[in-house]
Amino acid sequence: MMGMLRHFLSVLLGVLTFLVLIKAQDQSGFISIDCGLPENLNYSDKITTINYISDANFINTGLMKSPLNVSRYTFYEIIYTPSIDYIQPCLVNTGNGTPFISAIELRPLNNTIYVTDSAKSVLSLLTRLDIGSITNLQYRYKDDVYDRIWLPFQLIDTKPLNTSNGLLIQSIYSPPAIVMSTAATPVNVSAPIIFHWDADNVTDQYVIYMHFNEVEELTKSEARAFNITVNGLFFYGPMIPGYQVADTILSPTPLTGAERYIISLFKTENSTLPPILNAVEIYKLKDFSKSETA
Ligand SMILES: *[C@@H]1O[C@H](CO)[C@@H](O)[C@H](O)[C@H]1NC(C)=O
Ligand SMILES: *[C@@H]1O[C@H](CO)[C@@H](O)[C@H](O)[C@H]1NC(C)=O
Ligand SMILES: *[C@@H]1O[C@H](CO)[C@@H](O)[C@H](O)[C@H]1NC(C)=O
Ligand SMILES: *[C@@H]1O[C@H](CO)[C@@H](O)[C@H](O)[C@H]1NC(C)=O
Ligand SMILES: *[C@@H]1O[C@H](CO)[C@@H](O)[C@H](O)[C@H]1NC(C)=O
Ligand SMILES: *[C@@H]1O[C@H](CO)[C@@H](O)[C@H](O)[C@H]1NC(C)=O
Ligand SMILES: *[C@@H]1O[C@H](CO)[C@@H](O)[C@H](O)[C@H]1NC(C)=O
Ligand SMILES: *[C@@H]1O[C@H](CO)[C@@H](O)[C@H](O)[C@H]1NC(C)=O
């Protein structure tokens, strides 16, 4: 049942309402709608090979298509479990001009990987980073089976590590092998990896996913083990990344109650090597109980 699948919805920003029946266009299970595309001018994106179709059959009400020149795109992404077999995104004019949207993309996910505490909760993407990228490219489908978009990112006081062969034993989270083939490690080998984000409100709830993969083949005398803290409190450890094995650490309950969340990865006493971090996803938990009505 489609209703059992988690979906994530990337809305490339924009009173338009759409009624989209959740019916996959192809084997990947993706639904990709290019808004304003003339009917019957379906196309396949050259890079991702994703097929796009026109919104002509979905538009419900509202204005359509004034030519817009958007040089920089913004996207909004949420992950949720639909309880009904259609979605109805609605863009509302909040006083900043006519809303518009360039594309709507729906991607089915396995419902075990992104956990919310209730069916009415939605994970709203804050950031999804390919830490220690050496290509400075963003990756999505087909590198990512779910078409999640990973942005290249360098943490301060770190240097990238990489594996030349992209071998990886996958986890259920399926972070792309190319993203997992690079990691950041502190320049100062006794220093921790530290990063942070600020909450809009101390009552906000966040979920973090940290992805690890040992990219170096360690000798018998080498060991890499580290503990993870959030705002100085023990979070997980010791973390010992497996060689060419994807492993994901996530918050079992949402993080809340702080203005700033500081994540630190410290090497343990016995570790001869500094910590590494391959990729990070941070979501804000939102209550959509009023937004999905039949
Ligand atoms: C465009 O896509 C729709 C939906 O998948 C399909 O019904 C239609 O035949 C396609 N048209 C062309 C010209 O490919
Ligand atoms: C969009 O704007 C950019 C810079 O403002 C300009 O170079 C480009 O030609 C415009 N594109 C279209 C389709 O109008
Ligand atoms: C969901 O997970 C199962 C088992 O891990 C796997 O067989 C299936 O291909 C996954 N579905 C998608 C859409 O990746
Ligand atoms: C990975 O790093 C090694 C050095 O450790 C370097 O020689 C190699 O070119 C890098 N591989 C890629 C694909 O960049
Ligand atoms: C390296 O990190 C350790 C631990 O954080 C610190 O005590 C030391 O001063 C740092 N060294 C340099 C050269 O920054
Ligand atoms: C923070 O959230 C609470 C409850 O959700 C709300 O009452 C309060 O006004 C918010 N504070 C700010 C500064 O937005
Ligand atoms: C790491 O965590 C373990 C508990 O799992 C603790 O025994 C150890 O002292 C911690 N090490 C550091 C350096 O924080
Ligand atoms: C760390 O080193 C101490 C002393 O050498 C040893 O007793 C302990 O078992 C080691 N712990 C791990 C996790 O290797």
Short mmCIF file of C-alpha atoms and ligand atoms in Angstrom, two decimals:
data_model
loop_
_atom_site.label_atom_id
_atom_site.label_comp_id
_atom_site.label_asym_id
_atom_site.label_seq_id
_atom_site.Cartn_x
_atom_site.Cartn_y
_atom_site.Cartn_z
CA MET A 1 0.00 0.00 0.00
CA MET A 2 1.32 3.41 -0.92
CA GLY A 3 -0.19 4.73 2.29
CA MET A 4 2.29 2.64 4.21
CA LEU A 5 5.27 4.25 2.59
CA ARG A 6 6.96 7.34 3.83
CA HIS A 7 7.22 9.98 1.19
CA PHE A 8 9.39 12.90 0.93
CA LEU A 9 8.26 15.89 -0.85
CA SER A 10 10.64 18.42 -2.27
CA VAL A 11 8.87 21.59 -3.17
CA LEU A 12 10.89 24.05 -5.18
CA LEU A 13 9.30 27.09 -3.48
CA GLY A 14 6.46 29.23 -4.37
CA VAL A 15 -2.60 30.46 -3.91
CA LEU A 16 -1.74 27.33 -5.90
CA THR A 17 -3.20 24.01 -4.98
CA PHE A 18 -2.41 20.76 -6.63
CA LEU A 19 -4.10 17.45 -6.31
CA VAL A 20 -1.57 14.73 -6.94
CA LEU A 21 -2.67 11.15 -6.94
CA ILE A 22 0.07 9.05 -5.48
CA LYS A 23 0.75 6.91 -8.50
CA ALA A 24 4.31 6.30 -9.52
CA GLN A 25 5.39 7.28 -13.02
CA ASP A 26 7.99 4.59 -13.35
CA GLN A 27 9.79 1.73 -11.65
CA SER A 28 11.75 3.99 -9.31
CA GLY A 29 8.44 4.98 -7.70
CA PHE A 30 9.23 8.67 -8.25
CA ILE A 31 6.68 11.31 -9.20
CA SER A 32 8.24 14.43 -10.71
CA ILE A 33 6.10 17.28 -11.90
CA ASP A 34 7.52 20.22 -13.82
CA CYS A 35 5.07 23.03 -13.23
CA GLY A 36 4.20 25.02 -16.33
CA LEU A 37 5.55 22.41 -18.70
CA PRO A 38 3.19 22.10 -21.69
CA GLU A 39 1.07 18.98 -21.57
CA ASN A 40 2.62 15.98 -23.30
CA LEU A 41 6.12 17.42 -23.25
CA ASN A 42 7.47 14.89 -20.80
CA TYR A 43 11.23 14.78 -20.58
CA SER A 44 14.03 12.97 -18.84
CA ASP A 45 16.60 15.03 -16.94
CA LYS A 46 19.98 14.61 -18.64
CA ILE A 47 21.97 14.19 -15.43
CA THR A 48 19.64 12.35 -13.08
CA THR A 49 17.64 10.54 -15.82
CA ILE A 50 14.52 11.32 -13.75
CA ASN A 51 11.37 11.69 -15.86
CA TYR A 52 9.38 14.90 -15.50
CA ILE A 53 5.76 15.34 -16.53
CA SER A 54 3.51 18.39 -16.85
CA ASP A 55 1.35 19.66 -14.02
CA ALA A 56 -1.49 20.32 -16.48
CA ASN A 57 -3.46 17.37 -15.18
CA PHE A 58 -2.97 18.23 -11.53
CA ILE A 59 -3.72 21.92 -11.17
CA ASN A 60 -6.79 22.42 -9.08
CA THR A 61 -7.21 26.14 -8.53
CA GLY A 62 -5.16 29.27 -8.66
CA LEU A 63 -3.07 31.23 -11.05
CA MET A 64 -0.66 29.60 -13.36
CA LYS A 65 2.54 30.49 -15.01
CA SER A 66 3.73 33.95 -15.41
CA PRO A 67 7.23 33.72 -16.83
CA LEU A 68 9.66 33.96 -13.96
CA ASN A 69 13.40 34.16 -14.01
CA VAL A 70 14.72 32.46 -10.96
CA SER A 71 18.48 32.34 -10.99
CA ARG A 72 18.79 30.65 -7.62
CA TYR A 73 16.51 27.87 -6.52
CA THR A 74 15.24 27.08 -3.08
CA PHE A 75 13.69 23.87 -2.06
CA TYR A 76 11.60 22.70 0.79
CA GLU A 77 11.65 19.05 1.70
CA ILE A 78 9.54 17.06 4.13
CA ILE A 79 9.28 13.39 4.99
CA TYR A 80 5.95 12.02 6.10
CA THR A 81 3.61 9.06 5.97
CA PRO A 82 0.49 9.93 4.00
CA SER A 83 -2.69 8.46 5.42
CA ILE A 84 -4.60 9.05 2.19
CA ASP A 85 -3.64 8.24 -1.39
CA TYR A 86 -3.33 11.76 -2.68
CA ILE A 87 -1.49 14.89 -1.62
CA GLN A 88 -2.67 18.44 -1.94
CA PRO A 89 0.17 20.94 -1.61
CA CYS A 90 -1.12 24.48 -1.22
CA LEU A 91 0.97 27.62 -1.59
CA VAL A 92 -0.40 30.67 0.16
CA ASN A 93 0.41 34.31 -0.49
CA THR A 94 1.71 35.59 2.85
CA GLY A 95 1.97 39.16 1.64
CA ASN A 96 5.25 38.83 -0.21
CA GLY A 97 3.87 38.51 -3.72
CA THR A 98 2.26 35.87 -5.86
CA PRO A 99 3.41 32.40 -4.86
CA PHE A 100 4.97 30.23 -7.50
CA ILE A 101 6.38 26.77 -7.74
CA SER A 102 8.70 25.25 -10.30
CA ALA A 103 8.45 21.58 -9.51
CA ILE A 104 6.94 19.05 -7.16
CA GLU A 105 8.78 15.82 -6.57
CA LEU A 106 7.56 12.82 -4.61
CA ARG A 107 9.84 9.99 -3.59
CA PRO A 108 8.82 6.84 -1.77
CA LEU A 109 11.01 5.83 1.17
CA ASN A 110 11.19 2.69 3.23
CA ASN A 111 9.16 3.43 6.32
CA THR A 112 11.77 2.10 8.70
CA ILE A 113 14.54 4.60 8.04
CA TYR A 114 13.09 7.98 9.01
CA VAL A 115 11.28 7.63 12.28
CA THR A 116 8.83 10.10 13.72
CA ASP A 117 7.07 9.59 17.03
CA SER A 118 3.64 9.89 15.48
CA ALA A 119 1.99 9.50 12.08
CA LYS A 120 1.08 13.20 12.21
CA SER A 121 4.67 14.30 12.60
CA VAL A 122 6.65 15.49 9.65
CA LEU A 123 10.41 15.68 9.28
CA SER A 124 11.34 18.96 7.68
CA LEU A 125 14.85 18.99 6.23
CA LEU A 126 17.24 21.47 7.80
CA THR A 127 20.36 20.20 6.07
CA ARG A 128 21.87 17.12 4.43
CA LEU A 129 25.63 17.33 4.06
CA ASP A 130 28.36 15.35 2.34
CA ILE A 131 31.12 16.10 4.85
CA GLY A 132 34.68 16.27 3.55
CA SER A 133 33.66 16.25 -0.11
CA ILE A 134 36.64 16.28 -2.45
CA THR A 135 34.61 16.92 -5.62
CA ASN A 136 32.52 19.85 -4.30
CA LEU A 137 29.57 18.39 -6.24
CA GLN A 138 26.09 17.75 -4.97
CA TYR A 139 24.77 14.22 -5.30
CA ARG A 140 21.24 12.89 -5.73
CA TYR A 141 19.66 10.13 -7.87
CA LYS A 142 21.14 7.83 -9.16
CA ASP A 143 23.92 8.04 -6.61
CA ASP A 144 21.18 8.15 -3.99
CA VAL A 145 18.52 5.46 -4.51
CA TYR A 146 15.95 7.71 -2.78
CA ASP A 147 17.01 10.88 -4.65
CA ARG A 148 17.99 12.69 -1.48
CA ILE A 149 20.16 15.72 -2.26
CA TRP A 150 23.56 15.81 -0.51
CA LEU A 151 25.42 19.11 -0.46
CA PRO A 152 29.23 19.22 -0.28
CA PHE A 153 30.48 20.68 2.99
CA GLN A 154 33.79 21.32 4.77
CA LEU A 155 33.86 21.65 8.54
CA ILE A 156 36.36 24.17 9.91
CA ASP A 157 39.67 22.83 11.25
CA THR A 158 39.18 19.54 9.41
CA LYS A 159 40.70 18.00 6.32
CA PRO A 160 39.08 15.50 3.96
CA LEU A 161 39.93 11.82 3.89
CA ASN A 162 38.92 9.67 0.96
CA THR A 163 38.92 6.13 -0.25
CA SER A 164 39.90 5.59 -3.84
CA ASN A 165 37.72 2.54 -4.41
CA GLY A 166 34.10 3.31 -3.66
CA LEU A 167 33.41 -0.05 -1.97
CA LEU A 168 30.73 0.07 0.70
CA ILE A 169 28.59 -2.41 2.58
CA GLN A 170 25.28 -0.55 2.74
CA SER A 171 22.99 0.01 5.67
CA ILE A 172 19.21 0.43 5.50
CA TYR A 173 19.77 4.19 5.33
CA SER A 174 21.53 3.78 1.97
CA PRO A 175 23.68 6.91 2.04
CA PRO A 176 25.29 7.15 -1.41
CA ALA A 177 28.64 5.32 -1.72
CA ILE A 178 30.18 8.43 -3.29
CA VAL A 179 29.12 10.54 -0.29
CA MET A 180 30.41 7.89 2.14
CA SER A 181 33.74 7.60 0.31
CA THR A 182 34.86 10.87 1.88
CA ALA A 183 35.04 11.99 5.49
CA ALA A 184 36.33 14.90 7.52
CA THR A 185 38.92 14.47 10.24
CA PRO A 186 40.47 17.14 12.51
CA VAL A 187 43.69 18.74 11.26
CA ASN A 188 44.90 18.62 14.88
CA VAL A 189 44.81 14.87 15.57
CA SER A 190 44.00 15.29 19.26
CA ALA A 191 41.16 17.76 18.67
CA PRO A 192 37.49 16.84 18.37
CA ILE A 193 35.20 17.36 15.36
CA ILE A 194 32.71 20.03 16.40
CA PHE A 195 29.70 21.50 14.60
CA HIS A 196 26.51 23.19 15.67
CA TRP A 197 23.17 24.60 14.58
CA ASP A 198 20.85 27.12 16.23
CA ALA A 199 17.22 26.45 17.02
CA ASP A 200 14.57 28.97 15.98
CA ASN A 201 12.83 28.26 19.28
CA VAL A 202 14.00 26.29 22.34
CA THR A 203 10.82 24.21 22.05
CA ASP A 204 11.82 23.02 18.55
CA GLN A 205 12.54 19.32 18.16
CA TYR A 206 15.37 18.04 15.99
CA VAL A 207 16.45 14.66 14.73
CA ILE A 208 20.04 14.10 13.62
CA TYR A 209 21.47 11.28 11.53
CA MET A 210 25.26 10.89 11.44
CA HIS A 211 26.69 8.53 8.84
CA PHE A 212 30.08 6.83 9.27
CA ASN A 213 32.36 4.68 7.15
CA GLU A 214 36.04 3.97 7.84
CA VAL A 215 37.79 5.14 4.68
CA GLU A 216 41.31 4.12 5.72
CA GLU A 217 42.56 0.57 6.03
CA LEU A 218 43.96 0.57 9.58
CA THR A 219 47.03 -1.38 10.62
CA LYS A 220 47.05 -3.65 13.68
CA SER A 221 48.55 -0.91 15.80
CA GLU A 222 45.99 1.68 14.75
CA ALA A 223 42.54 2.23 16.25
CA ARG A 224 39.86 4.82 15.62
CA ALA A 225 37.26 5.14 18.37
CA PHE A 226 35.35 8.21 19.49
CA ASN A 227 32.50 9.33 21.68
CA ILE A 228 29.77 11.68 20.56
CA THR A 229 28.33 14.36 22.83
CA VAL A 230 25.47 16.83 22.37
CA ASN A 231 25.92 20.05 24.34
CA GLY A 232 28.54 18.24 26.42
CA LEU A 233 26.27 15.33 27.33
CA PHE A 234 27.13 11.78 26.31
CA PHE A 235 25.16 10.83 23.19
CA TYR A 236 26.86 7.73 21.75
CA GLY A 237 30.13 5.85 22.08
CA PRO A 238 32.51 4.46 21.58
CA MET A 239 31.88 4.70 17.86
CA ILE A 240 34.26 2.49 15.88
CA PRO A 241 33.50 2.89 12.15
CA GLY A 242 33.81 -0.34 10.18
CA TYR A 243 36.10 -0.38 7.16
CA GLN A 244 33.95 0.19 4.06
CA VAL A 245 30.76 -0.32 6.07
CA ALA A 246 28.03 2.31 6.33
CA ASP A 247 26.83 2.86 9.87
CA THR A 248 24.32 5.45 11.04
CA ILE A 249 23.84 6.97 14.48
CA LEU A 250 20.59 8.80 15.11
CA SER A 251 18.92 10.41 18.06
CA PRO A 252 16.53 7.86 19.58
CA THR A 253 14.35 10.71 20.80
CA PRO A 254 14.26 14.21 19.32
CA LEU A 255 16.70 16.79 20.64
CA THR A 256 14.95 19.73 22.25
CA GLY A 257 15.27 22.43 24.90
CA ALA A 258 18.37 24.25 23.65
CA GLU A 259 19.04 27.41 21.68
CA ARG A 260 22.14 25.88 20.12
CA TYR A 261 23.02 22.23 19.56
CA ILE A 262 26.75 21.54 19.68
CA ILE A 263 27.78 18.11 18.46
CA SER A 264 31.29 16.96 19.39
CA LEU A 265 33.13 13.83 18.35
CA PHE A 266 36.07 13.14 20.72
CA LYS A 267 38.62 10.42 20.31
CA THR A 268 38.65 7.99 23.23
CA GLU A 269 41.73 7.33 25.36
CA ASN A 270 42.71 4.23 23.40
CA SER A 271 42.17 5.63 19.96
CA THR A 272 45.36 6.27 17.99
CA LEU A 273 43.45 8.11 15.26
CA PRO A 274 41.19 11.17 15.38
CA PRO A 275 37.43 10.94 14.76
CA ILE A 276 35.84 11.00 11.31
CA LEU A 277 32.44 12.05 10.00
CA ASN A 278 31.19 11.16 6.51
CA ALA A 279 27.71 12.69 6.29
CA VAL A 280 25.02 14.37 8.38
CA GLU A 281 21.28 14.90 8.08
CA ILE A 282 19.36 17.24 10.41
CA TYR A 283 15.57 17.46 10.44
CA LYS A 284 13.15 19.58 12.40
CA LEU A 285 10.12 17.73 13.65
CA LYS A 286 6.86 19.45 12.78
CA ASP A 287 3.30 18.71 13.75
CA PHE A 288 1.14 18.43 10.64
CA SER A 289 -1.95 17.16 12.41
CA LYS A 290 -4.02 20.05 11.05
CA SER A 291 -2.59 20.00 7.54
CA GLU A 292 -3.71 16.67 6.19
CA THR A 293 -7.47 16.47 5.97
CA ALA A 294 -9.54 14.30 3.71
C1 LIG B 1 3.64 11.73 -20.28
O1 LIG B 1 3.50 11.11 -19.03
C2 LIG B 1 2.17 10.69 -18.75
C3 LIG B 1 2.15 10.17 -17.34
O2 LIG B 1 3.19 9.26 -17.10
C4 LIG B 1 1.76 9.63 -19.77
O3 LIG B 1 0.44 9.25 -19.52
C5 LIG B 1 1.88 10.21 -21.15
O4 LIG B 1 1.64 9.20 -22.10
C6 LIG B 1 3.28 10.78 -21.37
N1 LIG B 1 3.32 11.47 -22.65
C7 LIG B 1 4.36 11.43 -23.47
C8 LIG B 1 4.25 12.24 -24.70
O5 LIG B 1 5.35 10.77 -23.20
C1 LIG B 2 17.61 35.44 -16.08
O1 LIG B 2 18.36 36.43 -15.42
C2 LIG B 2 19.75 36.36 -15.68
C3 LIG B 2 20.50 37.36 -14.82
O2 LIG B 2 19.62 38.29 -14.24
C4 LIG B 2 19.99 36.60 -17.18
O3 LIG B 2 21.36 36.52 -17.47
C5 LIG B 2 19.24 35.55 -17.96
O4 LIG B 2 19.37 35.79 -19.34
C6 LIG B 2 17.77 35.55 -17.60
N1 LIG B 2 17.13 34.41 -18.23
C7 LIG B 2 15.94 34.50 -18.85
C8 LIG B 2 15.41 33.25 -19.42
O5 LIG B 2 15.33 35.55 -18.91
C1 LIG B 3 13.06 -1.24 1.35
O1 LIG B 3 13.81 -2.16 2.11
C2 LIG B 3 13.73 -3.48 1.64
C3 LIG B 3 14.46 -4.37 2.61
O2 LIG B 3 15.55 -3.70 3.20
C4 LIG B 3 14.32 -3.54 0.24
O3 LIG B 3 14.22 -4.83 -0.27
C5 LIG B 3 13.57 -2.57 -0.68
O4 LIG B 3 14.17 -2.52 -1.94
C6 LIG B 3 13.56 -1.20 -0.08
N1 LIG B 3 12.72 -0.30 -0.87
C7 LIG B 3 13.19 0.73 -1.54
C8 LIG B 3 12.18 1.59 -2.24
O5 LIG B 3 14.38 0.96 -1.59
C1 LIG B 4 42.03 9.59 -2.53
O1 LIG B 4 43.11 9.94 -1.72
C2 LIG B 4 44.37 9.49 -2.17
C3 LIG B 4 45.37 9.82 -1.11
O2 LIG B 4 45.02 9.16 0.06
C4 LIG B 4 44.66 10.14 -3.49
O3 LIG B 4 45.92 9.72 -3.97
C5 LIG B 4 43.58 9.80 -4.48
O4 LIG B 4 43.77 10.50 -5.68
C6 LIG B 4 42.20 10.11 -3.94
N1 LIG B 4 41.20 9.52 -4.78
C7 LIG B 4 40.28 10.23 -5.39
C8 LIG B 4 39.26 9.48 -6.17
O5 LIG B 4 40.26 11.43 -5.35
C1 LIG B 5 45.23 20.28 19.49
O1 LIG B 5 44.06 19.90 20.20
C2 LIG B 5 44.30 19.71 21.59
C3 LIG B 5 43.01 19.17 22.19
O2 LIG B 5 41.89 19.93 21.82
C4 LIG B 5 44.74 21.03 22.20
O3 LIG B 5 44.99 20.84 23.58
C5 LIG B 5 45.99 21.54 21.49
O4 LIG B 5 46.33 22.81 21.98
C6 LIG B 5 45.76 21.62 20.00
N1 LIG B 5 47.01 21.93 19.33
C7 LIG B 5 47.10 22.90 18.46
C8 LIG B 5 48.44 23.09 17.84
O5 LIG B 5 46.15 23.62 18.17
C1 LIG B 6 8.34 29.23 20.88
O1 LIG B 6 7.38 28.20 20.83
C2 LIG B 6 6.36 28.31 21.80
C3 LIG B 6 5.49 27.07 21.76
O2 LIG B 6 5.55 26.44 20.55
C4 LIG B 6 5.59 29.60 21.55
O3 LIG B 6 4.58 29.74 22.54
C5 LIG B 6 6.55 30.78 21.59
O4 LIG B 6 5.87 31.96 21.24
C6 LIG B 6 7.71 30.58 20.64
N1 LIG B 6 8.69 31.62 20.83
C7 LIG B 6 9.19 32.33 19.84
C8 LIG B 6 10.21 33.33 20.20
O5 LIG B 6 8.84 32.17 18.67
C1 LIG B 7 33.64 7.42 26.06
O1 LIG B 7 32.47 6.81 26.52
C2 LIG B 7 32.70 5.72 27.35
C3 LIG B 7 31.34 5.12 27.68
O2 LIG B 7 30.80 4.49 26.55
C4 LIG B 7 33.43 6.16 28.59
O3 LIG B 7 33.73 5.02 29.40
C5 LIG B 7 34.72 6.85 28.19
O4 LIG B 7 35.34 7.38 29.34
C6 LIG B 7 34.43 7.98 27.22
N1 LIG B 7 35.69 8.55 26.77
C7 LIG B 7 35.88 9.83 26.58
C8 LIG B 7 37.24 10.27 26.12
O5 LIG B 7 34.98 10.65 26.75
C1 LIG B 8 41.82 0.83 26.56
O1 LIG B 8 43.09 0.69 27.15
C2 LIG B 8 43.07 0.18 28.47
C3 LIG B 8 44.48 0.21 29.00
O2 LIG B 8 45.43 -0.08 28.02
C4 LIG B 8 42.47 -1.22 28.42
O3 LIG B 8 42.40 -1.72 29.75
C5 LIG B 8 41.09 -1.18 27.83
O4 LIG B 8 40.54 -2.46 27.68
C6 LIG B 8 41.12 -0.53 26.48
N1 LIG B 8 39.75 -0.33 26.01
C7 LIG B 8 39.40 -0.56 24.77
C8 LIG B 8 37.96 -0.29 24.45
O5 LIG B 8 40.16 -0.96 23.94
#
